[in-house]
PDB file of C-alpha atoms in Angstrom:
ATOM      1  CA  UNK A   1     -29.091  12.527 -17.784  1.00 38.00           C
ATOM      2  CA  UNK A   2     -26.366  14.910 -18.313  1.00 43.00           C
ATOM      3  CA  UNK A   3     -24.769  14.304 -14.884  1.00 50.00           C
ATOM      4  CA  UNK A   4     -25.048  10.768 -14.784  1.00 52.00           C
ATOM      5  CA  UNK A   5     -22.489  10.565 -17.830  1.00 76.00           C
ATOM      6  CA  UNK A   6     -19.794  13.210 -16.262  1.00 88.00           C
ATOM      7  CA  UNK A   7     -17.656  13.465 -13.520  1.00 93.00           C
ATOM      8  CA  UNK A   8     -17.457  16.540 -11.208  1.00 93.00           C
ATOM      9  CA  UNK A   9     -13.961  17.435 -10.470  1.00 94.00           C
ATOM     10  CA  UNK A  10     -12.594  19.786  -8.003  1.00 93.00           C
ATOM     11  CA  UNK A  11      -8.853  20.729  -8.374  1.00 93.00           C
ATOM     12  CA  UNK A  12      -7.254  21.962  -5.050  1.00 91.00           C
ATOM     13  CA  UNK A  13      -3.843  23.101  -5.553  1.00 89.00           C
ATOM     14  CA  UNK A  14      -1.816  26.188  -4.039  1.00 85.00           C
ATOM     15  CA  UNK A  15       0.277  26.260  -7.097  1.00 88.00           C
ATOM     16  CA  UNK A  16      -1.176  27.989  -9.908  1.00 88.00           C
ATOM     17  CA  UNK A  17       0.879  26.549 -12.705  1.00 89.00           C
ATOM     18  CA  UNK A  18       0.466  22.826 -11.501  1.00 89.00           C
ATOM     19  CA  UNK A  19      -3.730  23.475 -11.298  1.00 90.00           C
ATOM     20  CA  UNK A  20      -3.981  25.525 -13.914  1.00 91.00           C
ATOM     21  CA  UNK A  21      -2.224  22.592 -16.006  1.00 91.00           C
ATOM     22  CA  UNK A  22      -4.394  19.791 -14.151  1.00 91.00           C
ATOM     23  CA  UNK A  23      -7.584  21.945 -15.418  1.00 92.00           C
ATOM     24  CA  UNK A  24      -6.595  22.189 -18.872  1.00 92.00           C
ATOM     25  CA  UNK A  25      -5.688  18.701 -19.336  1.00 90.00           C
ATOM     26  CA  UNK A  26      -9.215  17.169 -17.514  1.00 92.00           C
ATOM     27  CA  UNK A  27     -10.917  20.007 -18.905  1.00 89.00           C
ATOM     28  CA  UNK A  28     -10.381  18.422 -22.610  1.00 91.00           C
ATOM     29  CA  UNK A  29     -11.742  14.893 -21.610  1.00 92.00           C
ATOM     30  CA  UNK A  30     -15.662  14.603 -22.328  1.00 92.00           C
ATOM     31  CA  UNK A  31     -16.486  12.793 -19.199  1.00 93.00           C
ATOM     32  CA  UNK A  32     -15.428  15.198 -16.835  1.00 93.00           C
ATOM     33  CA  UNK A  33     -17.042  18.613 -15.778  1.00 93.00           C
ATOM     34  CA  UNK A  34     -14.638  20.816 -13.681  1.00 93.00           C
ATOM     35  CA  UNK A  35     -15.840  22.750 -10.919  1.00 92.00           C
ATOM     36  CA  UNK A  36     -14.429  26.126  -9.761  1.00 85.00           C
ATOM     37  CA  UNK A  37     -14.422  26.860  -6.231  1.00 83.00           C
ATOM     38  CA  UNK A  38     -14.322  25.751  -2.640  1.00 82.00           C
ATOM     39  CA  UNK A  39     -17.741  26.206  -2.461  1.00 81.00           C
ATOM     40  CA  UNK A  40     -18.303  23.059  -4.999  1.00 83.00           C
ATOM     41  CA  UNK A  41     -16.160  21.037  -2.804  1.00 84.00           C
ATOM     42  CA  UNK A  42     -19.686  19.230  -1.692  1.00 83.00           C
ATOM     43  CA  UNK A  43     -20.996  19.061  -5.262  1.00 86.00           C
ATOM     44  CA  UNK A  44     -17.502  17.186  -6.493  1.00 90.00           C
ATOM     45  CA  UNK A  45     -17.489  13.540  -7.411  1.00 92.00           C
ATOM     46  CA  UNK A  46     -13.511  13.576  -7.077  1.00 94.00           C
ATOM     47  CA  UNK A  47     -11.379  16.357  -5.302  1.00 94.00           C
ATOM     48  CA  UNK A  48      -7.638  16.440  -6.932  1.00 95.00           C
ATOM     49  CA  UNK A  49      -5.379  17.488  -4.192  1.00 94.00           C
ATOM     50  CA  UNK A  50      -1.884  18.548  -2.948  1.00 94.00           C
ATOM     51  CA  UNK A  51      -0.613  16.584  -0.247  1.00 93.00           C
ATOM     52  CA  UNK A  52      -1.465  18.700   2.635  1.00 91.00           C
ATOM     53  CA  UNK A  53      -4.821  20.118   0.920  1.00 91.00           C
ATOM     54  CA  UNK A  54      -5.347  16.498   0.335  1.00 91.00           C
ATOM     55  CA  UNK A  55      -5.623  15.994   4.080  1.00 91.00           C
ATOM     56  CA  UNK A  56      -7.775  19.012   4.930  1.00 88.00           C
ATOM     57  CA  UNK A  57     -10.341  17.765   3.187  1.00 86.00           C
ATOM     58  CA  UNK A  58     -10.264  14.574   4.687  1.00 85.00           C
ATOM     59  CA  UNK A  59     -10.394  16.092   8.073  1.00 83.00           C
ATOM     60  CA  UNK A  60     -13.328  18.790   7.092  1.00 79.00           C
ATOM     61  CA  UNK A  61     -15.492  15.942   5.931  1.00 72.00           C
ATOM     62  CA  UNK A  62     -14.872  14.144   9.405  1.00 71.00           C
ATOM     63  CA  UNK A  63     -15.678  17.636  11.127  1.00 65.00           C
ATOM     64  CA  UNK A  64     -19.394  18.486  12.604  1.00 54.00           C
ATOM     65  CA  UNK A  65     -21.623  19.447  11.191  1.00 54.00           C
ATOM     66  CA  UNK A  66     -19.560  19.158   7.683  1.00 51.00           C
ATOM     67  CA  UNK A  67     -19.886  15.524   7.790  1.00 51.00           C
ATOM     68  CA  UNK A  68     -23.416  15.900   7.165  1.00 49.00           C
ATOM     69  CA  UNK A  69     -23.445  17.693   3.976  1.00 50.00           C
ATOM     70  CA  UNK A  70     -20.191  16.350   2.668  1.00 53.00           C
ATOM     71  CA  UNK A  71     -20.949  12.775   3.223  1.00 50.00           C
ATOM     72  CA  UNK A  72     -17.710  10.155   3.073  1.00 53.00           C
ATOM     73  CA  UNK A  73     -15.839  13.031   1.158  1.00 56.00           C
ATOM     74  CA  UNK A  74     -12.217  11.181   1.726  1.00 50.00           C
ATOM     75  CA  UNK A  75     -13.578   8.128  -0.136  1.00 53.00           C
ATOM     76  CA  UNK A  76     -13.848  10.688  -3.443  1.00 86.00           C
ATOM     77  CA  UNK A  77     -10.298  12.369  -2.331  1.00 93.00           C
ATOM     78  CA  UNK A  78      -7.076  11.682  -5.195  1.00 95.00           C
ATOM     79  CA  UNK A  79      -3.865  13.202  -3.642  1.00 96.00           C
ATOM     80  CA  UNK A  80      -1.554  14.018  -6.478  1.00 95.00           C
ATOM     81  CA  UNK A  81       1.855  15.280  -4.801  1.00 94.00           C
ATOM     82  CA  UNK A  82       5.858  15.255  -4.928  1.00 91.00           C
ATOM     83  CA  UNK A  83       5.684  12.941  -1.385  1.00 90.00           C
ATOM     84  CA  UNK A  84       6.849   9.562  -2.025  1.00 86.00           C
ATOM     85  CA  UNK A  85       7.989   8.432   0.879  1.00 82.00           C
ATOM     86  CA  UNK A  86       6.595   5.010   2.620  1.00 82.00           C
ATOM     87  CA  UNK A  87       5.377   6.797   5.548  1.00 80.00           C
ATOM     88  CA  UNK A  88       3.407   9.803   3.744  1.00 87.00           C
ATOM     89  CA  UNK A  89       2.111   7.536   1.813  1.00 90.00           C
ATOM     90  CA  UNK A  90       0.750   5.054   4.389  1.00 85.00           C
ATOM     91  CA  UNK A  91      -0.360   7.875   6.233  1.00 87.00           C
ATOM     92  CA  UNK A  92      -2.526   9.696   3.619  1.00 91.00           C
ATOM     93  CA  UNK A  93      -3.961   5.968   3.011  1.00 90.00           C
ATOM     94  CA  UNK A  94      -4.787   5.444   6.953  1.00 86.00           C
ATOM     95  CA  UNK A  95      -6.046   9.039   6.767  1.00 88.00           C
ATOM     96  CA  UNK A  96      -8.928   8.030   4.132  1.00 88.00           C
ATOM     97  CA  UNK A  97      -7.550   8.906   1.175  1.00 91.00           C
ATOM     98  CA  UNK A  98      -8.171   6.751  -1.760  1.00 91.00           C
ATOM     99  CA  UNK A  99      -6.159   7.666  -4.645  1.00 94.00           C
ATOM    100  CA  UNK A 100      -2.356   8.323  -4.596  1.00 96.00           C
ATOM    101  CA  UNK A 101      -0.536   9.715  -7.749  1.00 95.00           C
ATOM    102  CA  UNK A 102       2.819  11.084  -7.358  1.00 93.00           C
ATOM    103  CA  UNK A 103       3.549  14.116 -10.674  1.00 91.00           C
ATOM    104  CA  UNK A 104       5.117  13.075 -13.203  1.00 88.00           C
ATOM    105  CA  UNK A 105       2.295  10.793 -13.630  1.00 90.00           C
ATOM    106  CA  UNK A 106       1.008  10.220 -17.077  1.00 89.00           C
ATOM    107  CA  UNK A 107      -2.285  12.228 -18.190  1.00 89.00           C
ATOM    108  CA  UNK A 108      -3.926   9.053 -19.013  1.00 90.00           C
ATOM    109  CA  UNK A 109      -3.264   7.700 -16.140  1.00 92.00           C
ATOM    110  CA  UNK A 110      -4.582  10.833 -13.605  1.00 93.00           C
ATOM    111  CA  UNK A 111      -7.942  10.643 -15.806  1.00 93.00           C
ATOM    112  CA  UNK A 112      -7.925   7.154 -15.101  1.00 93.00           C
ATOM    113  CA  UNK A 113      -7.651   7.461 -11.561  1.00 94.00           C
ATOM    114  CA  UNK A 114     -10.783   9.908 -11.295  1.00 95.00           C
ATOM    115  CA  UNK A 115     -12.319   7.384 -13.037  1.00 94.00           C
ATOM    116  CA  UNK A 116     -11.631   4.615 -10.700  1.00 93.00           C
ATOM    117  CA  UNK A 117     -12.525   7.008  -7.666  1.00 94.00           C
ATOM    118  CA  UNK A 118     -15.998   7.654  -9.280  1.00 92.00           C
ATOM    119  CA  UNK A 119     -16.781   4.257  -9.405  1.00 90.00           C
ATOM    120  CA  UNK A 120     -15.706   3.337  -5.723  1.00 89.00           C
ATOM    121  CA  UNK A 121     -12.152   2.003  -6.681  1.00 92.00           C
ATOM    122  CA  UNK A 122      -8.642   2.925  -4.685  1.00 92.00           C
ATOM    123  CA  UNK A 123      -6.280   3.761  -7.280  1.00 94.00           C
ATOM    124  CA  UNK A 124      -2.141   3.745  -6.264  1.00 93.00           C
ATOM    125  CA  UNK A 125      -0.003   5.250  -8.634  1.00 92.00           C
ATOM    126  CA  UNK A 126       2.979   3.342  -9.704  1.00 88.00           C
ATOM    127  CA  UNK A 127       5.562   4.869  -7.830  1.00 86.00           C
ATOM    128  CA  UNK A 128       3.506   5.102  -4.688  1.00 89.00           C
ATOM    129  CA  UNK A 129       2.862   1.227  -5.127  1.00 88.00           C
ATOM    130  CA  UNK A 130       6.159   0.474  -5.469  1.00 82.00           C
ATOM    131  CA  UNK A 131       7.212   2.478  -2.336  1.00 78.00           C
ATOM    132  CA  UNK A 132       4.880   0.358  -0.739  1.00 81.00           C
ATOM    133  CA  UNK A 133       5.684  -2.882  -1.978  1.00 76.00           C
ATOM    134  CA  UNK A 134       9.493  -2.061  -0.960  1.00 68.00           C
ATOM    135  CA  UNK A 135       8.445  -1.859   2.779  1.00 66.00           C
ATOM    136  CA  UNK A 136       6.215  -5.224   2.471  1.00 62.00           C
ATOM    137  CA  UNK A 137       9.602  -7.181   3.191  1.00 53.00           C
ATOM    138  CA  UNK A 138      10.102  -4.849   6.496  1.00 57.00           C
ATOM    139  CA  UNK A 139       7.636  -4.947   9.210  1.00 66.00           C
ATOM    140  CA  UNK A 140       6.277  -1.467  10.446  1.00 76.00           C
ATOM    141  CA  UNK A 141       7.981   0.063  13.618  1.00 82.00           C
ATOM    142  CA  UNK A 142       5.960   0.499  16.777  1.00 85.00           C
ATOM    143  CA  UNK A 143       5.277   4.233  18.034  1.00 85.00           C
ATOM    144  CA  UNK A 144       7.952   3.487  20.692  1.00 91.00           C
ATOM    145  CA  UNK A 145      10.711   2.175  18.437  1.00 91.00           C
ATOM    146  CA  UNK A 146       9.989   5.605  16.182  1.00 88.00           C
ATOM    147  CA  UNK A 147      10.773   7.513  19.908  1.00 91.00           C
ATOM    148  CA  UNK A 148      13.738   5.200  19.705  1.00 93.00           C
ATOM    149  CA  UNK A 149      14.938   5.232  16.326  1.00 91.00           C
ATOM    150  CA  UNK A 150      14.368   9.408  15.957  1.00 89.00           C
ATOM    151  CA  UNK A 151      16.397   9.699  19.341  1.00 92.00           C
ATOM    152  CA  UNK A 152      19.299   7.653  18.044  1.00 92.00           C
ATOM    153  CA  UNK A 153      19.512   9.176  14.777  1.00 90.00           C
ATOM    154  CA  UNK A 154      19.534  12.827  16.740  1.00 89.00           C
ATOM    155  CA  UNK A 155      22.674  11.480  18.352  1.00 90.00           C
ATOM    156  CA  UNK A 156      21.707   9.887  21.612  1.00 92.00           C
ATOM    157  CA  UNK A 157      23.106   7.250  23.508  1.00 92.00           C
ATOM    158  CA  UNK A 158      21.115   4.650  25.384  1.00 94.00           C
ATOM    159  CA  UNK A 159      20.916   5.691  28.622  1.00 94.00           C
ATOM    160  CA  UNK A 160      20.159   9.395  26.803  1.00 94.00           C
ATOM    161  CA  UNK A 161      17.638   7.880  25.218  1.00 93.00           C
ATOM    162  CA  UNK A 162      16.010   6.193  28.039  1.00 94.00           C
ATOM    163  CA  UNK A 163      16.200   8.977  30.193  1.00 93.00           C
ATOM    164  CA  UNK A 164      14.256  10.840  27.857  1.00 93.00           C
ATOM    165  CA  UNK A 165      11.561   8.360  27.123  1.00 93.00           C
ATOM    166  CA  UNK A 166      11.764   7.423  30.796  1.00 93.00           C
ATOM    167  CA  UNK A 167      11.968   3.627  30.373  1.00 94.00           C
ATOM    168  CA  UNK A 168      14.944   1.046  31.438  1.00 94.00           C
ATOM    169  CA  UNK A 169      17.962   1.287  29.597  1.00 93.00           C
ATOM    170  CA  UNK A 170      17.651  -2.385  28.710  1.00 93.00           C
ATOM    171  CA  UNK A 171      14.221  -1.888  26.924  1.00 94.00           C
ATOM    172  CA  UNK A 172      16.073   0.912  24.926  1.00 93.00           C
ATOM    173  CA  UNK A 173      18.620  -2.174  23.876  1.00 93.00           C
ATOM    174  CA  UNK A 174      15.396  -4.433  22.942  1.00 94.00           C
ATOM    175  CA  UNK A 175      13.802  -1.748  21.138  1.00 92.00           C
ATOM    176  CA  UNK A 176      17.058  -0.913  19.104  1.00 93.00           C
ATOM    177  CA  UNK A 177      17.632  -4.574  18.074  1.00 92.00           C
ATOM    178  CA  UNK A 178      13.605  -4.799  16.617  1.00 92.00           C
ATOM    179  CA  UNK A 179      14.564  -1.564  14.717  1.00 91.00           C
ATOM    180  CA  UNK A 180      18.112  -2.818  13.477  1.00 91.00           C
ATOM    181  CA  UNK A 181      16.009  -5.604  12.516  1.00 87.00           C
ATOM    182  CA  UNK A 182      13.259  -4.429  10.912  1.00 86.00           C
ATOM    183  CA  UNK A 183      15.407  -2.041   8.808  1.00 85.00           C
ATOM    184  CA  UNK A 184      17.901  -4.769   7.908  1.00 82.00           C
ATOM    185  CA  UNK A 185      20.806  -2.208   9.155  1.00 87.00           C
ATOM    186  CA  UNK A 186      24.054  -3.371  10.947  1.00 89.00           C
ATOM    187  CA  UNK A 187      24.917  -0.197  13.022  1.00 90.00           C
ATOM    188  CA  UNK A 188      23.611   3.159  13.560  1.00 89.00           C
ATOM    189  CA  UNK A 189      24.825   4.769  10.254  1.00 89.00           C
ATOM    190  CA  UNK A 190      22.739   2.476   8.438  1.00 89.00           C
ATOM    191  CA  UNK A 191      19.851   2.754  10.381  1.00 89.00           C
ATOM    192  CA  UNK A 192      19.466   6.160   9.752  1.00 88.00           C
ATOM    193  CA  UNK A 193      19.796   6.040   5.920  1.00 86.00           C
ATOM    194  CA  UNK A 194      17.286   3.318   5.724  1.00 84.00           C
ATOM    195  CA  UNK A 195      14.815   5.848   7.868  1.00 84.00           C
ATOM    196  CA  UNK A 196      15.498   8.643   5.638  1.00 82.00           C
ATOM    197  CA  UNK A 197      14.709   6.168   2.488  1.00 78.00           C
ATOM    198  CA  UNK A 198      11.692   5.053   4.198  1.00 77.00           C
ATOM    199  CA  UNK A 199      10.277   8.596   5.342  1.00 76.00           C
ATOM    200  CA  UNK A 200      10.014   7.457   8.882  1.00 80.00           C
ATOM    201  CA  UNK A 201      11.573  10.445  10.479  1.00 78.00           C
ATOM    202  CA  UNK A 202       8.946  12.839   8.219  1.00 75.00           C
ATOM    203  CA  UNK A 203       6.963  14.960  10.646  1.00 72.00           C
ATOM    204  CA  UNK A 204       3.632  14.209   8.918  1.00 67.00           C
ATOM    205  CA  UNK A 205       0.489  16.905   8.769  1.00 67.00           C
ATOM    206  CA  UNK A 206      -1.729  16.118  12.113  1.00 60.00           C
ATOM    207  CA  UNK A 207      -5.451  15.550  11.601  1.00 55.00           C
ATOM    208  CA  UNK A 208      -6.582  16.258  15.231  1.00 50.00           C
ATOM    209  CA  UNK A 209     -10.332  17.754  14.946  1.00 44.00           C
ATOM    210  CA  UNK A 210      -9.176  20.882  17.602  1.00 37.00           C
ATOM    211  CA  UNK A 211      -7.114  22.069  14.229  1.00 42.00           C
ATOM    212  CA  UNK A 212     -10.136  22.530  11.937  1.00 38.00           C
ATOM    213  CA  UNK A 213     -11.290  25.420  14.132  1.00 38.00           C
ATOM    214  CA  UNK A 214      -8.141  27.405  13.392  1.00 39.00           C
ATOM    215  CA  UNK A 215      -9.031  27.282   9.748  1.00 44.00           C
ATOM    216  CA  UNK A 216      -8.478  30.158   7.494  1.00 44.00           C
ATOM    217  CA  UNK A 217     -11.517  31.839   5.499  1.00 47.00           C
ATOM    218  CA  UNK A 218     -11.298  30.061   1.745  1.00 51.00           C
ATOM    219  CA  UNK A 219     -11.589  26.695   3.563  1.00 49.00           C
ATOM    220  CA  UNK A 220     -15.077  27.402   5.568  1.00 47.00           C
ATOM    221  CA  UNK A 221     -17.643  25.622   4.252  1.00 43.00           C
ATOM    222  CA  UNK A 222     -21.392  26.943   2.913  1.00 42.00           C
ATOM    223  CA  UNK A 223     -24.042  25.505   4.953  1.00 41.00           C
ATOM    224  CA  UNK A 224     -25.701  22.822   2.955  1.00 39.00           C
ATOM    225  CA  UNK A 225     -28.996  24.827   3.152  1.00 39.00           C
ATOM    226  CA  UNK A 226     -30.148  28.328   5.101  1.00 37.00           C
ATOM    227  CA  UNK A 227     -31.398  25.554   7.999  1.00 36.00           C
ATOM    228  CA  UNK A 228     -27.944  23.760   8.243  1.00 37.00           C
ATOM    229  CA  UNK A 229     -25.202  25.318  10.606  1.00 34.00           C
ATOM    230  CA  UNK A 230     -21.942  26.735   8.995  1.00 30.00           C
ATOM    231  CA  UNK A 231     -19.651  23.703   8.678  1.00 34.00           C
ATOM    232  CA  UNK A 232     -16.824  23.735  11.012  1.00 34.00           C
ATOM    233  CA  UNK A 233     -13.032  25.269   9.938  1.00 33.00           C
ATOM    234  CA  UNK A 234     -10.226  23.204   9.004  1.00 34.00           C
ATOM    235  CA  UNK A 235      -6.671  24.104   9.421  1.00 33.00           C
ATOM    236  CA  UNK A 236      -4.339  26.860   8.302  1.00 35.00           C
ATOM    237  CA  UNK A 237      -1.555  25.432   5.930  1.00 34.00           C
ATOM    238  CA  UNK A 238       1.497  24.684   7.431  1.00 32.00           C
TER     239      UNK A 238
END
């Protein structure tokens, strides 16, 4: 009966201050039950996460044969992270993440947020949803006008730029106007300030499966069972 009235939490964090702080403050609320190690991470109703740890476990619980003791383990995933940008955000989200708090967060609301993962909800924390809301006005670039746009703001010229991406120099000129348009800039200057505001020239942590074999010890998974196979390794922190 015990367990159906608490909330098994999992904090994740590579700084010891920040987790240790997390712990203490959920660790005083009567609905929630913290768990201690990576080896819990299958028994946790909600894993708090830094960005990038955030993401591992996302990609663990997609690995074989993880998937089949961790279940939909990104739907029970609440990043909470210094990120803010559009593009990290959007891309955690995509990734299967379903909770986004940024610190600086209020307690009640974090609590809250496990909460609302527990029962099925997303929860977006304010900041996040208003980085989100900003862009709503802007439609997303394509993957070619990124090429584009990260080649212009590295200081190439058209035909540089086409030569590298190997297309005509007069789809380089269509491809800048949809980006001048879509980030409401006027020349190249303010293009790339309205990138850097938007986090689109972020390099943003890959989830390819090939990088959860490279993993390093702490994030190998117990078998579910003596039976089950060892789960599969996730990726060293970059």
């Amino acid at each position: 009966m015990l367990d159906l009235l608490t909330i098994k939490v999992l904090v994740l964090y590579d700084d010891p201050l920040l987790c240790a702080g997390l712990r203490a403050t959920l660790g005083a609320k009567p609905d929630i039950v913290l768990l201690t190690s990576l080896a819990d991470l299958a028994r946790a109703d909600v894993v708090i996460a830094d960005y990038e740890q955030g993401l591992r476990c996302i990609a663990l619980g997609k690995a074989e044969p993880a998937r089949r003791s961790l279940g939909a383990l990104g739907a029970r995933v609440l990043i909470l992270t210094r990120r803010d940008s559009e593009r990290e955000i959007r891309h955690a989200l995509e990734s299967g993440v379903r909770g986004y708090l940024t610190i600086g967060c209020g307690l009640d609301e974090l609590a809250d947020a496990v909460r609302a993962l527990h029962c099925g909800m997303r929860r977006i924390g304010t900041l996040a949803a208003q980085r989100l809301a900003d862009s709503v006005a802007g439609s997303l670039l394509t993957s070619r006008e990124t090429d584009v746009l990260r080649l212009l703001v590295a200081g190439h010229g058209n035909k540089a730029i086409a030569k590298r991406l190997d297309i005509a120099l007069g789809t380089v000129k269509s491809h800048l106007k949809s980006v001048f348009q879509k980030l409401d800039a006027s020349n190249r200057t303010e293009v790339a300030l309205a990138a850097d505001k938007r986090g689109l020239l972020i390099d943003l942590p890959a989830l390819d499966e090939p990088e959860v074999a490279a993993a390093p010890a702490r994030w190998r998974m117990p078998a579910a069972s003596p039976q089950a196979a060892p789960a599969r390794a996730l990726a060293s922190a970059s």
